[in-house]
Amino acid sequence: MRLSAPLLIAGTIAAPATAGTVTVTIPKLAVAEYHRPYVAVWVEPQGGGPARTIAVWYDIKKVGNEPGTKWLSDLRAWWRKGGRSTAMPANGISGATRAPGTHSIPLPADLKPGAYTLNVEAARETGGRELVQVPLLVPSKAARASGSHELGAVTISAR
Amino acid sequence: MKKLTSRVLVAAALLSVPAAVSAHRMWLLPSGTIFAGTDSWVTVDAAVSNDLFYADHQPGRIEGMKVWQPDGSPGRVQNGSTGRYRSVFDVQLDKPGTWKIGTETSALMGSFKVDGVERRVGGRGGPPGGGMGGPGGPQGRPGGPGAGGPGAGAPGGMRQPPLTAADIPANATDVQLTEVQSRNEIFVTTGEPTRTVLKPTGKGLELDPVTHPDELVAGEKAQFRFLVDGKPAAGLKVTVVPGGKRYRDAEGARELTTGADGMLALDWPNAGMYWLNATLTDNKPTAARATSRRMSYTTTVEVMTP
């Protein structure tokens, strides 16, 4: 089911000119009513400065009276840090929600060298919300953190 | 008989002064303060009670409820309903930005004498002719729906309408009028916060939030400035009460004081809804013939978890 580690590394090598790769694990949860979580990934300069959104996964197909965008503010940290000023859908950033498993996201190639904080926030309908923060150095060094309920491992790999 | 009636009225008026500073709190409680998109609705509870935010005493009034759209133009209150303890209404947040919802009232209260007989201005008007609401009677107690069962109403018929300043005859003496201004407002934002509706009007007691009221986070400091007629309200006492009283022992109310620049530095120990209130009395009324002014500012703000 999950992508194996060697395959991941192979995948990142195949994508050159990125500042690194982030992998986000969405845990499989044994709950009666499961909905895939909304997830936002963004970086913030450690010395302060504007946040840059890397990825947003939400229910893009839900339209009408209660479109999928209605619940984006549940990613409350991301919403405050810049989500509320990001028009959806956002080209190259937004996409559909993802199933449990490990997903990799390339960091933007034009991310300037420096110290950042990588933020991964997940909010799930009828579930909880979690924010995982990982220090990010560009050019990338490997780093890792883990969530405890809504998110699994979040890793950063060089290139 | 007439003399006795006026005495009772004066007594009722005196009683109503401490009532104004008692713990009965007017509050507005929005279902949320941060929304996404332009398809959202906010539903608001309005009530008067001691404990926040439990509707267990009197409903708030929907009449006079105003909506300021993000561009400052008037908006619409929808689906209003008043129950025994609580009023509810909706506002459709169909434009991005920060909305203001609430009431702004200004009234004259006081008394004058004609031929030695004192008459009241403002308030709830006089009792019906001949009827004297004794202590513990219906005086000063607005009857909510269901409060007046058969036989519970005033015996003599309808209450007399309240007198206004225009009713004061030329031969009146001892004219004592107080201007009573009050604001009770909330702020809700869909999308990015904007500041058009936050601009002070320069009239009466108002909030000039340095920190946007929809950007409050537990553990982060916020700065709210209070103004009177557009000038800093220095040394103003502001009461801050967290909601959810029933689930803790202490009320948890804090009395904070603004600095010389009218600034109030606030910290929020926990996420949740907070009720803020400040009152101020001065001798700078704007209404003709009034000699003093009583002002009140109330808001409910939501503090988010980081």
Coordinates of C-alpha atoms in Angstrom, one line a residue:
Chain A
M1 CA 0.0 0.0 0.0
R2 CA 2.5 2.6 1.1
L3 CA 5.3 3.7 -1.1
S4 CA 8.5 2.1 0.1
A5 CA 11.4 4.3 1.1
P6 CA 13.7 3.4 -1.8
L7 CA 11.0 4.3 -4.2
L8 CA 10.5 7.7 -2.6
I9 CA 14.2 8.5 -2.8
A10 CA 14.2 7.4 -6.5
G11 CA 11.2 9.7 -7.0
T12 CA 12.9 12.7 -5.5
I13 CA 16.1 12.1 -7.5
A14 CA 14.0 12.0 -10.6
A15 CA 12.8 15.5 -9.9
P16 CA 15.8 17.8 -10.0
A17 CA 16.0 21.5 -9.3
T18 CA 13.8 21.5 -6.2
A19 CA 14.8 22.8 -2.9
G20 CA 13.9 19.4 -1.4
T21 CA 10.9 17.2 -0.9
V22 CA 8.4 16.9 1.9
T23 CA 6.6 13.7 2.7
V24 CA 3.4 13.8 4.6
T25 CA 1.8 10.7 6.1
I26 CA -1.9 10.6 6.6
P27 CA -2.6 7.9 9.1
K28 CA -5.2 5.3 8.6
L29 CA -7.8 5.7 11.3
A30 CA -10.2 3.1 12.6
V31 CA -13.2 5.3 13.0
A32 CA -16.9 4.7 12.1
E33 CA -17.2 7.8 10.0
Y34 CA -14.0 8.7 8.1
H35 CA -13.5 11.7 5.8
R36 CA -10.2 12.5 4.3
P37 CA -8.6 15.4 6.0
Y38 CA -8.1 18.9 4.7
V39 CA -4.3 19.5 4.7
A40 CA -2.3 22.6 4.2
V41 CA 1.5 22.7 3.9
W42 CA 3.3 26.0 4.1
V43 CA 6.7 27.5 4.9
E44 CA 7.5 30.5 7.0
P45 CA 10.8 32.2 7.3
Q46 CA 12.2 31.7 10.8
G47 CA 13.1 35.3 11.2
G48 CA 9.5 36.3 10.4
G49 CA 8.0 37.2 7.1
P50 CA 5.1 36.1 4.9
A51 CA 4.1 32.5 4.8
R52 CA 4.2 30.7 1.5
T53 CA 1.7 28.0 0.8
I54 CA 3.1 24.9 -0.8
A55 CA 0.0 22.6 -0.9
V56 CA -3.7 22.6 0.1
W57 CA -5.8 19.5 -0.2
Y58 CA -9.5 20.1 0.1
D59 CA -12.8 18.8 -1.2
I60 CA -12.6 20.4 -4.6
K61 CA -15.6 18.6 -6.1
K62 CA -18.0 19.8 -3.4
V63 CA -20.1 22.7 -4.9
G64 CA -23.4 24.4 -4.3
N65 CA -24.7 25.8 -1.1
E66 CA -21.8 24.4 1.0
P67 CA -18.8 24.2 -1.3
G68 CA -15.6 22.5 -0.2
T69 CA -14.0 25.9 0.3
K70 CA -16.4 26.6 3.1
W71 CA -14.4 24.5 5.5
L72 CA -10.9 25.8 4.6
S73 CA -11.0 28.1 7.6
D74 CA -10.9 25.0 9.8
L75 CA -7.2 24.8 8.9
R76 CA -7.2 27.7 11.3
A77 CA -3.4 28.3 11.6
W78 CA -2.9 28.2 7.8
W79 CA -6.1 30.3 7.4
R80 CA -4.6 33.1 9.6
K81 CA -1.2 32.8 8.1
G82 CA -2.3 33.4 4.5
G83 CA -5.0 30.9 3.6
R84 CA -7.7 33.5 3.8
S85 CA -5.9 35.6 1.2
T86 CA -5.3 32.7 -1.2
A87 CA -7.9 32.4 -4.0
M88 CA -9.0 28.8 -4.6
P89 CA -8.3 26.8 -6.6
A90 CA -4.7 27.8 -6.6
N91 CA -2.6 26.7 -9.6
G92 CA 0.0 24.2 -8.6
I93 CA -0.9 24.4 -5.0
S94 CA -4.5 23.2 -4.4
G95 CA -5.8 19.7 -5.1
A96 CA -8.1 17.0 -3.9
T97 CA -8.0 15.5 -0.5
R98 CA -5.6 12.5 -0.2
A99 CA -6.2 9.0 1.1
P100 CA -4.3 7.6 4.1
G101 CA -0.7 6.9 3.1
T102 CA 2.5 8.8 2.4
H103 CA 2.5 11.6 -0.1
S104 CA 5.4 13.6 -1.3
I105 CA 5.4 17.3 -2.2
P106 CA 8.3 19.0 -3.9
L107 CA 9.4 22.2 -2.3
P108 CA 9.5 25.1 -4.8
A109 CA 12.7 25.4 -6.6
D110 CA 12.8 29.2 -6.1
L111 CA 12.7 29.0 -2.4
K112 CA 15.6 31.2 -1.3
P113 CA 18.3 29.7 0.9
G114 CA 17.6 30.3 4.6
A115 CA 16.0 29.0 7.7
Y116 CA 12.3 28.3 7.5
T117 CA 9.6 26.4 9.5
L118 CA 7.7 23.9 7.5
N119 CA 4.1 23.7 8.7
V120 CA 1.7 20.8 8.0
E121 CA -1.8 21.2 9.3
A122 CA -4.7 18.7 9.0
A123 CA -8.3 19.1 9.9
R124 CA -10.8 16.3 9.5
E125 CA -14.6 16.4 9.3
T126 CA -16.0 14.7 12.4
G127 CA -12.4 14.4 13.5
G128 CA -9.6 16.5 15.0
R129 CA -7.1 19.0 13.9
E130 CA -3.3 18.9 14.2
L131 CA -0.4 21.1 13.3
V132 CA 3.1 19.6 12.8
Q133 CA 6.1 21.9 12.5
V134 CA 9.5 21.0 11.2
P135 CA 12.6 23.2 11.0
L136 CA 13.5 23.5 7.3
L137 CA 16.9 24.6 6.0
V138 CA 17.3 25.6 2.4
P139 CA 19.4 24.1 0.8
S140 CA 17.6 21.2 2.5
K141 CA 18.9 19.0 5.2
A142 CA 17.0 15.9 6.2
A143 CA 14.5 16.6 9.1
R144 CA 11.6 14.8 10.6
A145 CA 8.7 15.3 12.9
S146 CA 5.6 13.4 13.6
G147 CA 2.0 14.1 14.5
S148 CA 0.1 12.1 17.0
H149 CA -3.5 11.8 15.8
E150 CA -4.4 13.5 12.5
L151 CA -0.9 13.3 11.0
G152 CA 1.8 10.7 10.8
A153 CA 5.4 11.3 10.0
V154 CA 6.4 14.6 8.2
T155 CA 9.9 14.3 6.7
I156 CA 12.1 16.6 4.7
S157 CA 14.6 15.2 2.4
A158 CA 17.4 17.0 0.6
R159 CA 16.7 17.8 -3.1
Chain B
M1 CA -53.1 60.2 45.1
K2 CA -51.2 61.9 42.4
K3 CA -48.4 62.7 44.8
L4 CA -48.1 59.1 45.9
T5 CA -47.9 58.0 42.3
S6 CA -45.0 60.3 41.6
R7 CA -43.2 59.2 44.7
V8 CA -43.5 55.6 43.6
L9 CA -42.2 56.6 40.2
V10 CA -39.2 58.4 41.7
A11 CA -38.6 55.3 43.9
A12 CA -38.7 53.1 40.8
A13 CA -36.4 55.5 39.0
L14 CA -33.9 55.4 41.8
L15 CA -34.1 51.6 41.9
S16 CA -33.5 51.6 38.2
V17 CA -30.1 53.4 38.6
P18 CA -28.4 50.5 40.3
A19 CA -30.1 48.2 37.9
A20 CA -28.2 49.8 35.1
V21 CA -24.9 48.8 36.7
S22 CA -26.0 45.4 38.0
A23 CA -24.7 42.2 36.6
H24 CA -27.5 41.8 34.0
R25 CA -25.5 41.7 30.9
M26 CA -26.6 42.3 27.3
W27 CA -24.8 40.1 25.0
L28 CA -24.6 39.1 21.4
L29 CA -23.2 35.7 20.6
P30 CA -22.2 34.8 17.0
S31 CA -22.1 31.2 15.8
G32 CA -18.6 32.0 14.6
T33 CA -16.4 35.0 13.7
I34 CA -14.1 33.5 11.0
F35 CA -15.6 32.2 7.8
A36 CA -14.5 31.2 4.3
G37 CA -16.1 32.2 1.0
T38 CA -19.2 34.2 0.4
D39 CA -21.8 31.5 0.9
S40 CA -21.6 31.6 4.7
W41 CA -24.2 32.7 7.2
V42 CA -23.6 33.7 10.8
T43 CA -26.4 33.1 13.2
V44 CA -26.4 35.4 16.3
D45 CA -28.0 34.9 19.7
A46 CA -29.1 38.1 21.6
A47 CA -30.0 38.0 25.3
V48 CA -29.7 39.6 28.7
S49 CA -28.5 37.5 31.6
N50 CA -26.0 37.4 34.5
D51 CA -23.9 34.5 33.4
L52 CA -22.2 34.3 30.0
F53 CA -23.4 33.0 27.7
Y54 CA -26.5 31.4 29.1
A55 CA -29.9 32.7 27.9
D56 CA -31.9 32.4 31.2
H57 CA -33.4 35.8 31.8
Q58 CA -34.6 38.0 29.0
P59 CA -34.2 38.0 25.2
G60 CA -32.3 40.7 23.5
R61 CA -34.2 43.0 21.0
I62 CA -33.9 42.5 17.3
E63 CA -35.6 45.8 16.5
G64 CA -32.8 48.3 16.0
M65 CA -30.3 45.6 15.2
K66 CA -28.0 46.9 12.4
V67 CA -25.6 45.3 10.0
W68 CA -22.6 47.0 8.5
Q69 CA -21.3 45.3 5.4
P70 CA -17.5 45.3 4.8
D71 CA -17.8 48.5 2.7
G72 CA -19.7 50.2 5.5
S73 CA -23.1 50.1 3.8
P74 CA -26.1 48.8 5.7
G75 CA -26.8 45.1 5.5
R76 CA -29.8 42.9 6.4
V77 CA -30.9 41.0 9.4
Q78 CA -32.8 37.9 8.4
N79 CA -34.8 35.1 10.0
G80 CA -35.3 37.0 13.3
S81 CA -37.1 35.3 16.1
T82 CA -37.6 36.2 19.7
G83 CA -38.1 33.4 22.3
R84 CA -38.7 33.6 26.0
Y85 CA -35.1 34.0 26.9
R86 CA -33.2 34.6 23.6
S87 CA -33.5 36.3 20.3
V88 CA -31.9 34.8 17.2
F89 CA -31.2 36.2 13.8
D90 CA -29.0 35.5 10.8
V91 CA -26.8 37.6 8.6
Q92 CA -25.7 36.3 5.2
L93 CA -22.1 37.0 4.7
D94 CA -22.2 37.4 1.0
K95 CA -19.3 39.9 0.7
P96 CA -15.7 39.2 1.7
G97 CA -14.3 41.2 4.6
T98 CA -15.2 42.2 8.1
W99 CA -18.8 42.8 9.0
K100 CA -20.2 44.7 12.1
I101 CA -23.5 43.7 13.6
G102 CA -25.1 45.3 16.6
T103 CA -27.1 48.1 18.1
E104 CA -26.3 51.8 18.7
T105 CA -28.9 53.5 20.9
S106 CA -29.2 57.0 22.2
A107 CA -32.0 58.0 24.6
L108 CA -32.9 60.8 27.1
M109 CA -33.7 59.9 30.6
G110 CA -34.6 62.2 33.4
S111 CA -37.2 64.3 35.1
F112 CA -38.8 67.7 35.3
K113 CA -41.3 69.4 37.5
V114 CA -44.5 71.2 36.6
D115 CA -46.3 73.0 39.4
G116 CA -44.2 71.0 41.9
V117 CA -45.2 67.6 40.4
E118 CA -42.3 65.6 39.1
R119 CA -42.6 63.9 35.7
R120 CA -40.2 61.3 34.1
V121 CA -38.7 61.5 30.7
G122 CA -37.8 58.4 28.8
G123 CA -37.7 54.9 30.3
R124 CA -40.8 52.8 30.1
G125 CA -43.5 55.5 30.5
G126 CA -45.9 55.9 33.3
P127 CA -48.3 53.4 34.8
P128 CA -51.9 53.6 33.7
G129 CA -54.0 56.3 35.3
G130 CA -54.8 55.3 38.9
G131 CA -52.6 52.3 38.8
M132 CA -49.6 52.2 41.1
G133 CA -47.1 49.6 40.7
G134 CA -45.9 49.0 44.2
P135 CA -42.5 47.6 45.2
G136 CA -42.1 44.2 43.6
G137 CA -44.8 45.1 41.1
P138 CA -44.2 45.2 37.4
Q139 CA -42.1 48.3 37.6
G140 CA -38.8 48.1 35.8
R141 CA -39.3 44.6 34.8
P142 CA -39.9 44.2 31.1
G143 CA -42.5 41.5 30.6
G144 CA -41.2 38.9 28.2
P145 CA -43.6 36.7 26.2
G146 CA -45.5 34.6 28.5
A147 CA -44.7 36.7 31.6
G148 CA -48.2 38.2 31.8
G149 CA -50.7 35.5 32.2
P150 CA -54.4 36.3 32.8
G151 CA -54.8 38.7 35.7
A152 CA -51.1 39.4 35.8
G153 CA -51.2 42.6 33.8
A154 CA -51.7 46.1 35.1
P155 CA -55.3 46.5 36.4
G156 CA -56.0 49.9 34.9
G157 CA -55.2 49.2 31.2
M158 CA -52.3 50.4 29.0
R159 CA -49.2 52.1 30.3
Q160 CA -48.8 55.7 29.4
P161 CA -46.2 56.2 26.7
P162 CA -42.9 57.6 27.9
L163 CA -42.4 61.4 27.7
T164 CA -39.8 62.8 25.5
A165 CA -37.8 66.1 25.6
A166 CA -40.4 67.6 23.3
D167 CA -43.1 67.0 26.0
I168 CA -41.3 69.3 28.5
P169 CA -43.6 72.3 28.8
A170 CA -42.2 75.9 28.9
N171 CA -43.1 76.3 32.5
A172 CA -41.2 73.2 33.6
T173 CA -38.6 73.6 36.4
D174 CA -35.9 71.3 37.7
V175 CA -35.2 69.8 34.3
Q176 CA -32.6 67.0 34.8
L177 CA -31.9 65.1 31.7
T178 CA -29.2 62.4 31.1
E179 CA -28.3 61.3 27.6
V180 CA -27.8 57.5 27.6
Q181 CA -25.8 56.1 24.7
S182 CA -24.9 52.5 24.3
R183 CA -23.3 50.3 21.7
N184 CA -23.4 46.5 21.6
E185 CA -21.6 45.1 18.6
I186 CA -19.8 42.1 17.2
F187 CA -17.4 41.6 14.3
V188 CA -17.4 38.7 11.9
T189 CA -15.0 38.2 9.0
T190 CA -15.3 36.1 5.9
G191 CA -12.1 35.8 4.0
E192 CA -9.5 38.4 4.7
P193 CA -10.2 40.8 7.6
T194 CA -10.9 44.4 6.6
R195 CA -11.0 47.6 8.6
T196 CA -13.7 49.8 7.1
V197 CA -16.3 48.9 9.7
L198 CA -13.8 49.4 12.5
K199 CA -13.3 53.1 11.8
P200 CA -14.4 55.1 14.8
T201 CA -17.3 57.5 14.3
G202 CA -16.0 60.0 16.8
K203 CA -19.3 59.9 18.7
G204 CA -19.6 58.6 22.2
L205 CA -17.7 55.6 23.7
E206 CA -16.4 53.3 21.1
L207 CA -13.7 50.7 20.4
D208 CA -10.8 51.5 18.1
P209 CA -9.2 48.0 17.8
V210 CA -5.5 48.1 17.1
T211 CA -5.5 44.4 17.0
H212 CA -8.3 43.3 14.6
P213 CA -11.1 41.8 16.7
D214 CA -11.2 38.7 14.5
E215 CA -7.5 38.0 14.8
L216 CA -7.4 37.1 18.5
V217 CA -5.4 34.1 19.5
A218 CA -5.0 32.5 23.0
G219 CA -1.5 33.3 24.3
E220 CA -1.1 36.3 22.1
K221 CA -1.4 39.9 23.3
A222 CA -4.1 42.1 21.8
Q223 CA -4.4 45.9 22.0
F224 CA -7.7 47.6 22.0
R225 CA -8.0 51.4 22.2
F226 CA -11.2 53.0 23.6
L227 CA -12.3 56.4 22.5
V228 CA -14.8 59.0 23.8
D229 CA -15.9 61.3 21.0
G230 CA -12.9 60.3 19.1
K231 CA -10.4 61.1 21.8
P232 CA -8.6 58.5 24.0
A233 CA -10.6 57.3 26.9
A234 CA -7.9 57.3 29.6
G235 CA -8.3 55.3 32.8
L236 CA -11.4 53.6 31.5
K237 CA -12.4 50.4 33.4
V238 CA -13.1 47.6 31.1
T239 CA -14.6 44.3 32.2
V240 CA -13.6 41.2 30.4
V241 CA -15.6 38.0 31.1
P242 CA -15.0 34.6 29.5
G243 CA -18.0 32.6 28.5
G244 CA -18.7 29.1 29.9
K245 CA -19.2 30.2 33.5
R246 CA -21.2 27.0 34.3
Y247 CA -18.2 24.8 33.8
R248 CA -15.9 26.4 36.4
D249 CA -16.1 27.8 39.9
A250 CA -15.0 31.3 39.5
E251 CA -16.6 33.9 37.2
G252 CA -13.1 34.7 35.9
A253 CA -14.0 38.3 35.2
R254 CA -11.1 40.8 34.9
E255 CA -11.3 44.5 35.5
L256 CA -8.7 46.2 33.3
T257 CA -7.9 49.9 32.9
T258 CA -6.9 51.7 29.8
G259 CA -3.7 53.8 29.8
A260 CA -3.4 57.5 29.1
D261 CA -3.6 56.8 25.4
G262 CA -6.9 54.9 25.9
M263 CA -5.1 51.7 25.1
L264 CA -6.0 48.4 26.8
A265 CA -3.5 45.6 26.7
L266 CA -5.2 42.2 26.8
D267 CA -4.0 38.7 27.0
W268 CA -6.2 35.7 26.5
P269 CA -5.5 32.8 28.8
N270 CA -7.7 30.4 26.9
A271 CA -9.5 30.2 23.6
G272 CA -13.3 30.9 23.6
M273 CA -15.8 33.7 23.6
Y274 CA -15.2 36.7 25.7
W275 CA -17.6 39.5 26.7
L276 CA -16.2 43.0 27.0
N277 CA -17.9 46.0 28.6
A278 CA -17.0 49.5 29.6
T279 CA -19.2 52.3 31.0
L280 CA -18.5 55.9 31.4
T281 CA -20.3 58.9 32.7
D282 CA -19.4 62.5 31.8
N283 CA -20.9 66.0 31.5
K284 CA -20.6 66.4 27.7
P285 CA -24.0 65.4 26.4
T286 CA -24.7 66.0 22.7
A287 CA -28.5 66.2 23.2
A288 CA -30.1 69.6 23.8
R289 CA -31.1 70.2 27.5
A290 CA -29.2 67.2 28.8
T291 CA -26.8 67.9 31.6
S292 CA -24.9 64.6 31.8
R293 CA -24.2 61.6 29.6
R294 CA -24.0 57.9 30.4
M295 CA -22.2 55.7 27.9
S296 CA -21.8 52.0 27.5
Y297 CA -19.8 49.9 25.1
T298 CA -20.2 46.1 24.8
T299 CA -18.7 43.6 22.5
T300 CA -18.2 39.8 22.3
V301 CA -15.0 38.6 20.7
E302 CA -13.8 35.1 19.8
V303 CA -10.3 34.0 20.8
M304 CA -9.0 31.1 18.7
T305 CA -6.7 28.3 19.7
P306 CA -3.2 28.9 18.3

